[in-house]
Coordinates of C-alpha atoms and ligand atoms in Angstrom, one line a residue:
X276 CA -6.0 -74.9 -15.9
X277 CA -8.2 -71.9 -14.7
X278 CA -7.3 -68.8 -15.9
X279 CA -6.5 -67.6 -12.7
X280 CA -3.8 -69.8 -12.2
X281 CA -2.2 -69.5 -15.6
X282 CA -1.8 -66.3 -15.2
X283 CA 0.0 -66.9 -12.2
X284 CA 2.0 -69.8 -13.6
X285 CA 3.0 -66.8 -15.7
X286 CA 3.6 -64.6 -13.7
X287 CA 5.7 -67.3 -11.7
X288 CA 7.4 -67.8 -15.2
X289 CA 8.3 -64.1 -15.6
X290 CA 10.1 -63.3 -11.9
X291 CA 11.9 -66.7 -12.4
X292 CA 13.3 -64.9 -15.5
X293 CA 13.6 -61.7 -13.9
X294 CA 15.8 -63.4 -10.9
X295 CA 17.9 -64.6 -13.6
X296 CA 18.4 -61.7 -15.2
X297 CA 19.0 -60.0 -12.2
X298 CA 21.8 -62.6 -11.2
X299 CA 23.3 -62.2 -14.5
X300 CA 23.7 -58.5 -14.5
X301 CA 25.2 -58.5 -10.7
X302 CA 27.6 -61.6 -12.3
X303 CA 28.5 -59.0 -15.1
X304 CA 28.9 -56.5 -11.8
X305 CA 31.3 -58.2 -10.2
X306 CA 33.5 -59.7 -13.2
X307 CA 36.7 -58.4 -14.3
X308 CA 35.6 -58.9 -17.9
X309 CA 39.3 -59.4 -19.1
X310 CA 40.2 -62.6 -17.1
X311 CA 36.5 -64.3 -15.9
X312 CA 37.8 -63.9 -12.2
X313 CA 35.9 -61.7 -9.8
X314 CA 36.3 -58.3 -9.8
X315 CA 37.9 -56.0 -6.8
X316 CA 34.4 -54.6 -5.2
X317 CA 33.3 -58.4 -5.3
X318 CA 36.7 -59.5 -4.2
X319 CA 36.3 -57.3 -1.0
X320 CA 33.0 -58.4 0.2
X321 CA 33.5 -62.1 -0.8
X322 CA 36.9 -61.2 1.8
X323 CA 34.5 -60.0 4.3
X324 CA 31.7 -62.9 4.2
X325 CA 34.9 -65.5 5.0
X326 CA 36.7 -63.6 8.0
X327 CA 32.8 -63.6 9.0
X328 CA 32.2 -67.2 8.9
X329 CA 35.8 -68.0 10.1
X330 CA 35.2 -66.0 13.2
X331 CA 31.9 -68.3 13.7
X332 CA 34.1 -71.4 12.8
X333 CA 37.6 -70.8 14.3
X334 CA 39.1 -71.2 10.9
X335 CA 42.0 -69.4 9.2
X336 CA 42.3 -67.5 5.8
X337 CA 45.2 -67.1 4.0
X338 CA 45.0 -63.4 1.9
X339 CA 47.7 -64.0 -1.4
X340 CA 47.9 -61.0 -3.4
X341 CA 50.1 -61.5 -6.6
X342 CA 51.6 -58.5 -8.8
X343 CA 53.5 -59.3 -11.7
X344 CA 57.2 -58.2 -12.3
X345 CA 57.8 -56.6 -15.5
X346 CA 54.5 -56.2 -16.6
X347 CA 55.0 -52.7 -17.7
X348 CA 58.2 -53.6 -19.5
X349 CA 56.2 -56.2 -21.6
X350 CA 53.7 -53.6 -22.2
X351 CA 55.9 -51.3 -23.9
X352 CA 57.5 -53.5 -25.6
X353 CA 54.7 -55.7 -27.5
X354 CA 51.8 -53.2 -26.5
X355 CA 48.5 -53.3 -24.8
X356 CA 46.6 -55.8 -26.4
X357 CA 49.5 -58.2 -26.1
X358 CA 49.5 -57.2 -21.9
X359 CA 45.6 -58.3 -22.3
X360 CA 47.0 -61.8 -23.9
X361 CA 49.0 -62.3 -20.5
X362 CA 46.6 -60.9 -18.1
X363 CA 43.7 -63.3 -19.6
X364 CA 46.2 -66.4 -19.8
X365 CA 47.5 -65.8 -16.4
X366 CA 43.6 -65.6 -15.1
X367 CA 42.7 -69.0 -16.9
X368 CA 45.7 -70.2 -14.8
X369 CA 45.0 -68.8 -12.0
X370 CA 41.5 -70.0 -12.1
X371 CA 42.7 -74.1 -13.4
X372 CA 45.4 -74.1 -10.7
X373 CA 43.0 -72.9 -7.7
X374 CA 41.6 -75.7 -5.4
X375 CA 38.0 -75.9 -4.7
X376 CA 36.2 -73.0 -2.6
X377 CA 39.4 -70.2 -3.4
X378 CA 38.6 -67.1 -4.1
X379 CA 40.5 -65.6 -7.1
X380 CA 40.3 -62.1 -8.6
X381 CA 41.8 -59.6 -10.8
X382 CA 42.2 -56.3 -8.6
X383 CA 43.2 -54.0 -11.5
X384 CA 46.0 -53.3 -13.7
X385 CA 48.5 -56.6 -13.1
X386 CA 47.0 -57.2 -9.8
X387 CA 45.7 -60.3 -8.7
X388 CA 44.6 -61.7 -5.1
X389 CA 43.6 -65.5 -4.1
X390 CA 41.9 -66.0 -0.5
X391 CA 42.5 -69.6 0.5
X392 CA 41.6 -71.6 3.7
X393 CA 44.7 -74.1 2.6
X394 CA 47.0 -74.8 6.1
X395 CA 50.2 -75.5 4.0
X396 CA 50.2 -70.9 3.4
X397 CA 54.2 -71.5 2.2
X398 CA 53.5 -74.8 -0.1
X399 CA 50.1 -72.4 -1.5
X400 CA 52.2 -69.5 -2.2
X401 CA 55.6 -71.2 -3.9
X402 CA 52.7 -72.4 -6.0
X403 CA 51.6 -69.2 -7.1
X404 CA 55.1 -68.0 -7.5
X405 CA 55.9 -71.1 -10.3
X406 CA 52.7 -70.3 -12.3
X407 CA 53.5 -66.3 -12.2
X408 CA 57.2 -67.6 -13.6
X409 CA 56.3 -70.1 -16.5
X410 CA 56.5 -69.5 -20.1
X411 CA 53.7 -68.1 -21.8
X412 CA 53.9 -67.6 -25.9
X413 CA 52.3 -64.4 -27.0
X414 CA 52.2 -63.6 -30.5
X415 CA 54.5 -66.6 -30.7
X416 CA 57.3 -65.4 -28.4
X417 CA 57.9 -66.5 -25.1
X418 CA 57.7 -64.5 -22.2
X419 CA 58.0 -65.1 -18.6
X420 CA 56.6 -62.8 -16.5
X421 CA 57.1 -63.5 -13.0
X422 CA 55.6 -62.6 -10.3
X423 CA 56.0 -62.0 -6.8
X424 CA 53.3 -62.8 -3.9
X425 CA 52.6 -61.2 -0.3
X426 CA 50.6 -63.3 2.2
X427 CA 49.0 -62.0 5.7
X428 CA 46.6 -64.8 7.4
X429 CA 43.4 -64.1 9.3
X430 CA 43.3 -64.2 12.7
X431 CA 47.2 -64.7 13.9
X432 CA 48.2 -61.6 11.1
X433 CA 45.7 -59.3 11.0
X434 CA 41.6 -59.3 12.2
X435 CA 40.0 -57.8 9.9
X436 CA 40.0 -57.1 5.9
X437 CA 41.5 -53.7 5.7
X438 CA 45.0 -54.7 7.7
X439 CA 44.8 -58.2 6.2
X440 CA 45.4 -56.6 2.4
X441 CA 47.4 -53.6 3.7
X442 CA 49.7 -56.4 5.3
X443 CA 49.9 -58.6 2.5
X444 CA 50.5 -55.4 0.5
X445 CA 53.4 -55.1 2.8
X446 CA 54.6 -58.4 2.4
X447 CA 54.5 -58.1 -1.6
X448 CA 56.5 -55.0 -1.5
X449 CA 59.4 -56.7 0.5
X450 CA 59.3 -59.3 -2.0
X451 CA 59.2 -56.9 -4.8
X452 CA 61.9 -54.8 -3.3
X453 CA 64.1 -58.1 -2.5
X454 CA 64.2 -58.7 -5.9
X455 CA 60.5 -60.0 -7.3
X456 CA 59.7 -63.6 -8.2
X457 CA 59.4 -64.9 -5.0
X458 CA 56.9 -64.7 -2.2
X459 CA 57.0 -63.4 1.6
X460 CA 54.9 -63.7 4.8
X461 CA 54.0 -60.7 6.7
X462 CA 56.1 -61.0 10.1
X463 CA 57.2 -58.9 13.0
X464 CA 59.5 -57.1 11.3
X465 CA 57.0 -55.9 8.8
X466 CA 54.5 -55.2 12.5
X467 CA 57.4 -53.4 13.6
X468 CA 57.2 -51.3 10.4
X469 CA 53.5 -50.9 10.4
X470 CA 53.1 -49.4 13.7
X471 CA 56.2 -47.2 13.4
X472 CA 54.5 -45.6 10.0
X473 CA 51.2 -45.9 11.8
X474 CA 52.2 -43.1 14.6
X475 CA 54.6 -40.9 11.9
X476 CA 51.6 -40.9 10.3
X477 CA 49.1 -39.2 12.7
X478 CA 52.3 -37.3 14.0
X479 CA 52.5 -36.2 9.9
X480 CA 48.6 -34.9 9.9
X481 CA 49.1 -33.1 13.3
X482 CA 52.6 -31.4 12.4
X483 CA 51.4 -29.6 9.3
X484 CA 48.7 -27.4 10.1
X485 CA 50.8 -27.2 13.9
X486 CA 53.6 -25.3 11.4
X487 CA 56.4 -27.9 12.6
X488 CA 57.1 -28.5 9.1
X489 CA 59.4 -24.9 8.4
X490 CA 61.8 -23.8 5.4
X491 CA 65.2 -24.3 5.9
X492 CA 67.7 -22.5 3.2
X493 CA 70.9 -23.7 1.6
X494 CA 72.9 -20.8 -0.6
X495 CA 73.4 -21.0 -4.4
X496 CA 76.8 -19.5 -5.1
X497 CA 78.1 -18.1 -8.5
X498 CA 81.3 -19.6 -9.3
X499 CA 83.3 -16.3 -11.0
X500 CA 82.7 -14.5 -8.0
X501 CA 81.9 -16.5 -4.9
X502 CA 79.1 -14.5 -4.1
X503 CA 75.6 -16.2 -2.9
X504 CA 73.5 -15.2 -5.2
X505 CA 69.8 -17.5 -4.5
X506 CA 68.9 -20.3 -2.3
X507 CA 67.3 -23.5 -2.3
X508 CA 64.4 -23.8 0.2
X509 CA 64.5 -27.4 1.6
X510 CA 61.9 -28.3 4.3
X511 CA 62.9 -29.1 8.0
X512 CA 60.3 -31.6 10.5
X513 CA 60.8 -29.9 13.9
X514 CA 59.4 -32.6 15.4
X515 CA 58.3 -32.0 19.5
X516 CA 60.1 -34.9 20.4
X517 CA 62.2 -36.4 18.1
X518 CA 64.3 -33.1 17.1
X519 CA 64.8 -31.8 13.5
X520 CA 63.9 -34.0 11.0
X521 CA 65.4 -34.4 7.3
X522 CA 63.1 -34.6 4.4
X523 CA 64.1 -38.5 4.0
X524 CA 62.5 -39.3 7.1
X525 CA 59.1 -37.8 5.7
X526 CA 58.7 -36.5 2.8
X527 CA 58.7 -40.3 0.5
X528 CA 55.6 -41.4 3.8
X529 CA 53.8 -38.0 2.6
X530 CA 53.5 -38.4 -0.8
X531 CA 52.4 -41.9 -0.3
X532 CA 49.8 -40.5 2.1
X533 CA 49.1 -37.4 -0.1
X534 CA 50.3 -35.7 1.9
X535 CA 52.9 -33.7 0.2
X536 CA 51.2 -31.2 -1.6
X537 CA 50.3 -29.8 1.8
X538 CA 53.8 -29.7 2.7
X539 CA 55.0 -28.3 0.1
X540 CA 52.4 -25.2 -0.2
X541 CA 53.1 -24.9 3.4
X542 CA 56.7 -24.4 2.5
X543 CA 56.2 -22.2 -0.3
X544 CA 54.2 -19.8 1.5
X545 CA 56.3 -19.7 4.2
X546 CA 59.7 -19.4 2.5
X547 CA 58.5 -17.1 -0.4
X548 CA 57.5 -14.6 2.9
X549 CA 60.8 -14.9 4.2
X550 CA 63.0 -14.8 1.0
X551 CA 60.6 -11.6 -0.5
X552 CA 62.3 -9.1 1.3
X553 CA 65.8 -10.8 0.7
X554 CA 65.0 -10.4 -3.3
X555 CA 63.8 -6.6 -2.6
X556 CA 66.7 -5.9 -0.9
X557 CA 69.0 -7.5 -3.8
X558 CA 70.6 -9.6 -0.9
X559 CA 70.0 -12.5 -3.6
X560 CA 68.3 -13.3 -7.2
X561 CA 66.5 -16.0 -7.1
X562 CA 64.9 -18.9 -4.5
X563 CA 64.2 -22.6 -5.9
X564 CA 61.7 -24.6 -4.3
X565 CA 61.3 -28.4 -4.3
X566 CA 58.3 -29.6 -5.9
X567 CA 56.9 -33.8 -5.2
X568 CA 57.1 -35.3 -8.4
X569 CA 53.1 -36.0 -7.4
X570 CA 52.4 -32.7 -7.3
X571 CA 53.3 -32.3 -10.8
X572 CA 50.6 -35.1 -11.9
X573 CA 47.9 -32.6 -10.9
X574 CA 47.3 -30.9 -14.4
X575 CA 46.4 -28.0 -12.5
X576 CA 49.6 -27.9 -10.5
X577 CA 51.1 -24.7 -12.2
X578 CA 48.0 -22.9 -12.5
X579 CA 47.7 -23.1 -8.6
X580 CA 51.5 -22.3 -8.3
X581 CA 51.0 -18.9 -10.2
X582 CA 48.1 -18.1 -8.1
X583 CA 49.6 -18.8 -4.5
X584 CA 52.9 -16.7 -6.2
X585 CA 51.0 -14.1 -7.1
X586 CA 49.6 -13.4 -3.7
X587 CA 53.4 -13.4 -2.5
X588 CA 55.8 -10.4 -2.3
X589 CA 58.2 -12.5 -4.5
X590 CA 58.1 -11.7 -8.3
X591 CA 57.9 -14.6 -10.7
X592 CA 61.2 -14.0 -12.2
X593 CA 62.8 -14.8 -8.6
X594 CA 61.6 -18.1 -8.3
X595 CA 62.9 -21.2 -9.3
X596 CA 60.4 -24.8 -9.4
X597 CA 62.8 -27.6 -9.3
X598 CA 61.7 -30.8 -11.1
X599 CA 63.0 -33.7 -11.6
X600 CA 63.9 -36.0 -14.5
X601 CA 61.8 -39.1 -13.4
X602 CA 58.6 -36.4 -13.5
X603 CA 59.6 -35.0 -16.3
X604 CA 59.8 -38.6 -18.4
X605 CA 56.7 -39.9 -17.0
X606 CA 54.3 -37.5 -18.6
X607 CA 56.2 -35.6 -21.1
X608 CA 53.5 -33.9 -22.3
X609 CA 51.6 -33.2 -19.0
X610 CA 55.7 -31.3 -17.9
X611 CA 55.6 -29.9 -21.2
X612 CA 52.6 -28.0 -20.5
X613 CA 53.6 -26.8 -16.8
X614 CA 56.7 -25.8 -17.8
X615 CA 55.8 -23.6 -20.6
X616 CA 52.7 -22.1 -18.3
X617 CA 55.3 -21.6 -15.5
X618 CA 58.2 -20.1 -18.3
X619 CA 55.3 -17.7 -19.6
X620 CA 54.7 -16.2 -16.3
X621 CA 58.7 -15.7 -16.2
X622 CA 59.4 -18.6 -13.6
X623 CA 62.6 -20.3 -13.8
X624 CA 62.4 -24.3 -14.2
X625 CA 65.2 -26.5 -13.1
X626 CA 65.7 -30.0 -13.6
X627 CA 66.6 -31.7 -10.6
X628 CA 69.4 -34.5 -9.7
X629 CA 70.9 -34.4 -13.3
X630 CA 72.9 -37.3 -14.0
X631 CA 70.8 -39.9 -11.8
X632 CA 68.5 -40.8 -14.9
X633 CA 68.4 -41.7 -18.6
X634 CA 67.4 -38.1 -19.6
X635 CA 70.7 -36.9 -22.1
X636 CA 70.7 -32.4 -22.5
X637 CA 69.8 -32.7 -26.3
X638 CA 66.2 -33.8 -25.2
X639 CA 65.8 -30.5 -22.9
X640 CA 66.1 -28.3 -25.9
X641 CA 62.8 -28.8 -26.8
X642 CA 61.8 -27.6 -23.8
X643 CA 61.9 -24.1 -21.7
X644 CA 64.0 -25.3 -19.1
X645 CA 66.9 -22.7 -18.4
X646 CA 69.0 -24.8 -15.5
X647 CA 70.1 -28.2 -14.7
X648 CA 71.3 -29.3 -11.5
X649 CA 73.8 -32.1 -11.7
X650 CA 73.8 -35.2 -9.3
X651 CA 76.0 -34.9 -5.8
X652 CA 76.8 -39.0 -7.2
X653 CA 78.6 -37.0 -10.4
X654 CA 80.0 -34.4 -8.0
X655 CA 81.4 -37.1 -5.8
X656 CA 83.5 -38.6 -8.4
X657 CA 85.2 -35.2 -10.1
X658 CA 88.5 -35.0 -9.4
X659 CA 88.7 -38.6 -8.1
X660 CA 87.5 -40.3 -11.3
X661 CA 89.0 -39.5 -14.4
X662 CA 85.6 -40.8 -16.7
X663 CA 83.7 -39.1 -14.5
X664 CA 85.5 -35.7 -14.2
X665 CA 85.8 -35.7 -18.3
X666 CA 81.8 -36.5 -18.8
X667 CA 81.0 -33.8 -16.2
X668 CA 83.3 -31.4 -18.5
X669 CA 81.7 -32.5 -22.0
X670 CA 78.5 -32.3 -20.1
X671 CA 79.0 -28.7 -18.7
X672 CA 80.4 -27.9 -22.5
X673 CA 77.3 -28.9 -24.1
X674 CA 75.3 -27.2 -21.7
X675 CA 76.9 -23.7 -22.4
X676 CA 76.6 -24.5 -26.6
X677 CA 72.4 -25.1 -25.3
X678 CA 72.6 -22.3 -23.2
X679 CA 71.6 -23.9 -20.3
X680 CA 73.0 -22.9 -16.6
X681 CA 74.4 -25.3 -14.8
X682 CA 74.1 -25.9 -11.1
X683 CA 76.7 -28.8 -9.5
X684 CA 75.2 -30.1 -6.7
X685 CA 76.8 -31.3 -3.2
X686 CA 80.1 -30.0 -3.9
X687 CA 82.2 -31.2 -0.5
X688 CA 85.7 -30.6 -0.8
X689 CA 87.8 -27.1 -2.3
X690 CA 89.0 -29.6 -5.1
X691 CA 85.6 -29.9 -6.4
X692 CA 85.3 -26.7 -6.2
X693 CA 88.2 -25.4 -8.6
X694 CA 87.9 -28.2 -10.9
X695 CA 83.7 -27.3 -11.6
X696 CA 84.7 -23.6 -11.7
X697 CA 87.8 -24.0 -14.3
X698 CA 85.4 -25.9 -16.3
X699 CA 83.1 -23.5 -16.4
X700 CA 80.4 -24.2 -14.0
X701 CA 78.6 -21.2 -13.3
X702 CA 77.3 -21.9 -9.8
X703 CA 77.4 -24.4 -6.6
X704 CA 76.0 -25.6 -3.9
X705 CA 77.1 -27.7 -1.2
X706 CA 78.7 -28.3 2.0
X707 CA 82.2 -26.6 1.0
X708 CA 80.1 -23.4 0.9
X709 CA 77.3 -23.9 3.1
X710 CA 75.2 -26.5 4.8
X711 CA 71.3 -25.8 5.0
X712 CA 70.5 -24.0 7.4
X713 CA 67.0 -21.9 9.5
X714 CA 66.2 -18.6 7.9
X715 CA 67.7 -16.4 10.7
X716 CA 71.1 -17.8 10.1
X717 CA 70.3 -17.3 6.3
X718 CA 70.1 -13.9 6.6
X719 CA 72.3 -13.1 8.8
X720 CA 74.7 -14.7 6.7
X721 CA 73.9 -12.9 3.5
X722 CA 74.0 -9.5 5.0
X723 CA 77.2 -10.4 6.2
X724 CA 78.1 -11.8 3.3
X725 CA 76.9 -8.9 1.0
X726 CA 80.5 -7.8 0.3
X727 CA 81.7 -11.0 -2.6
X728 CA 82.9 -13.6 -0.2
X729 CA 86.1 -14.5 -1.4
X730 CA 86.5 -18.2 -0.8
X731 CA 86.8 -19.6 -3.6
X732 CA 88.5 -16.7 -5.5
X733 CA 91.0 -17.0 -2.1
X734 CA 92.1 -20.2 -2.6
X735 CA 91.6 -20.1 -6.5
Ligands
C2E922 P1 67.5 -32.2 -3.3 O1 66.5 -31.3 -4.0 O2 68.5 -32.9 -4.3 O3 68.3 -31.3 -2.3 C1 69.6 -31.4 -2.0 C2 69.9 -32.2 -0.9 O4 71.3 -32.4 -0.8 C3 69.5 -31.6 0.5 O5 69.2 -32.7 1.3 C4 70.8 -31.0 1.0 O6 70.8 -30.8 2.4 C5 71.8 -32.0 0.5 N1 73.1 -31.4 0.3 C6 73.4 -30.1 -0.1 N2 74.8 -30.0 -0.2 C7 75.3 -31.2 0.2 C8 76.7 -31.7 0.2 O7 77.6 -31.0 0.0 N3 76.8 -33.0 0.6 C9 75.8 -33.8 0.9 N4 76.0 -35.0 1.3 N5 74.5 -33.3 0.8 C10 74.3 -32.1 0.5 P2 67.9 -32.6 2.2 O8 67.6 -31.3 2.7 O9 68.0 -33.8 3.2 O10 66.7 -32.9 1.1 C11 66.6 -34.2 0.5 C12 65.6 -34.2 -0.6 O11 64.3 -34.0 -0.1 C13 65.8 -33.0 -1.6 O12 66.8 -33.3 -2.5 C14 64.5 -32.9 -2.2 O13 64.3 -33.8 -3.2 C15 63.6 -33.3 -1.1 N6 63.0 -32.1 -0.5 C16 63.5 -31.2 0.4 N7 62.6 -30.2 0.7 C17 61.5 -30.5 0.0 C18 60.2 -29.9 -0.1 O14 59.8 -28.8 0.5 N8 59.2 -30.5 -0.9 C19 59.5 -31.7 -1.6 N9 58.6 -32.2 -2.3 N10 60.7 -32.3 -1.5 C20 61.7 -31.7 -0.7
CA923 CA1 66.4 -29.7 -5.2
CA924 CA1 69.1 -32.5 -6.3

């Protein structure tokens, strides 16, 4: 052979190897290394190459996206790696179970999605659902899973990739929230749904920086005496057509949109400039604000807090952050360290709806939280349930032995009342005293008010 042409034999030789090498690293690119299946950024654009040719074609695609039940559960319980075990048992099964030309990937965490071009979507998917649900033996025990599955199909569901997965997300949730191991179609319902959270959603983005959203107060009232002595700001909607909106019919859409930090500062600022003067003025102690359990993730969240405070007329030993127990049990450590940077600066922590969660008062000693609110649910049943009215007792007992202040919650009728104030609950809140109500009112109501209002020492 010339030399010439050997060399380019070789060189041949040596950008076959290259490609290869090539292919091998954008393989390793797009492989979810636990289970062999494709990974999520390869999961999207092999999505988007299929709708493509099944525009061309006419075909349909069937989008399957699987979560798993109790993955977390089994995670606690037998650990990480033994949540690896599953995850890379489930892919193999996945993978031996799929028909030829499905797509099958891992999207993260216990996430997994199938695209298929099958026309029997509900035989496909009951499928799915009795491989999520058999018995797999980890470290020689048995554990079944389950798994639930949310389909959307390309074109009569959705046109293109980003509504077909936030469909079949929507799907999975209603299975998940129906009770998990089973499998649902997105449907007109679920449309419905879409395009009602669609529209609260740009209404949301428009209303904040608008000021629509606005600080509404409810008064915090000290049992001995009747006297209001702080309130609790709790934010209003006034929507422009819809009317006043309560925080149920917003706030759970903005923290899934992210949007409720903006909300809440917006709140803060505005209810810490009306509630200054009220302090000053020694028309009342203190003013708790609501803070989103996903604000609290931010581990800057009470550094910002004590900055946006200190550019307030309110002093830090006025305010009150209420938390609540599911934050505070997520990240123990992350709360630990906001509520000792907040308690430093001489802010008052309170732990929200008491009573709702697995959180007992022993495991609060530990940290610098100097009120608990207990659960309108608990509230609703003194007086009428005998358990109840005797574990809110031996609660409110061990709360004084802590030294921890007690705040009942939602307290409706006079009979509450007397029975939380002979057991020694220092303060209420609730409809009996008060409903919430715009900061005008507020006021006008505690000047009036100034003079101890004798309710509940009238009918006591
Ligand atoms: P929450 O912090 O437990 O607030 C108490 C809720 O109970 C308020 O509902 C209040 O109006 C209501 N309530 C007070 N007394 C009674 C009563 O006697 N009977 C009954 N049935 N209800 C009573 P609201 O204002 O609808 O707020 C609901 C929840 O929304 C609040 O629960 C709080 O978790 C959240 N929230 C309110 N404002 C904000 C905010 O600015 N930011 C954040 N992140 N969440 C907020
Ligand atoms: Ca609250
Ligand atoms: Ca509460």
């Amino acid at each position: 052979m010339p030399q010439s042409l050997q060399s380019l034999a070789e060189l041949a030789a040596r950008v076959a190897e290259l490609e290869a090498e090539r292919s091998m690293t954008l393989r390793l690119a797009q492989t979810d290394s636990l289970t062999g299946l494709v990974n999520r950024g390869a999961f999207t654009s092999g999505l988007c190459e299929r709708l493509d040719k099944a525009r061309e074609s006419g075909a349909h695609v069937a989008l399957f996206v699987i979560d798993l039940d109790r993955f977390k559960n089994l995670n606690d319980s037998l650990g990480h790696h033994a949540g690896d075990l599953l995850l890379a048992e489930l892919g193999r099964r996945l993978r031996e179970d799929a028909a030829p030309g499905e797509l099958i990937a891992r999207l993260g965490g216990d996430e997994f999605a199938l695209v298929s071009d099958t026309p029997d979507v509900a035989g496909r998917a009951e499928r799915l659902v009795n491989a999520l649900g058999q018995q797999h033996f980890i470290y020689g025990r048995a554990v079944s899973p389950g798994g639930s599955v949310g389909v959307a199909v390309f074109p009569s569901d959705a046109q293109d990739a980003a509504d077909l997965q936030h469909f079949a997300d929507m799907a999975l949730y209603r299975a998940k929230s129906s009770g998990g191991h089973r499998w649902s179609r997105f449907d007109a319902a679920l449309r419905d749904e879409s395009e009602r959270r669609r529209t609260l959603e740009s209404e949301l983005r428009r209303a904040i920086p608008a000021g629509e959203i606005e600080p509404w107060f409810q008064p915090i009232i000290e049992s001995m005496t009747g006297r209001m002595v702080g309130v609790e700001v709790l934010a209003r909607w006034r929507h422009p057509e819809k009317g006043l909106l309560a925080p149920a019919a917003f706030v759970p859409m903005a923290e899934e949109l992210g949007l409720i930090r903006e909300i809440d500062e917006a709140v803060f600022e505005a209810a810490c400039a009306r509630t200054a003067p009220w302090v000053a003025e020694g028309l009342i102690e203190s003013v708790a604000c609501n803070v989103s359990p996903r604000d609290l993730m931010d581990p800057a969240f009470s550094r910002k807090l004590i900055g946006r405070l200190s550019k307030t007329a309110l002093p830090a030993t006025a305010l009150t952050v209420e938390i609540t127990e599911t934050f505070l049990l997520q990240d123990l450590a992350l709360s630990r360290r906001h509520i000792e940077r907040l308690a430093a600066k001489g802010v008052n922590v309170a732990l929200d709806d008491f009573g709702t969660g697995y959180s007992n008062l022993r495991a609060l000693m530990h940290l610098p939280i100097q009120t608990v609110k207990l659960d309108r649910s608990l509230i609703d049943d003194v007086g009428r349930d005998a358990r109840v009215s005797k574990l809110v007792a031996s609660m409110l007992q061990a709360a004084r032995s802590l030294g921890v202040r007690i705040v009942a919650e939602g307290v409706e009728t006079e009979g509450q009342a007397l029975f939380l104030r002979s057991a020694g609950c220092e303060r209420m809140q609730g409809y009996f005293f008060a409903r919430p109500m715009p900061a005008d009112a507020m006021e006008a109501m505690l000047r009036e008010q100034n003079a101890p209002i004798e309710r509940l020492a009238a009918v006591g």
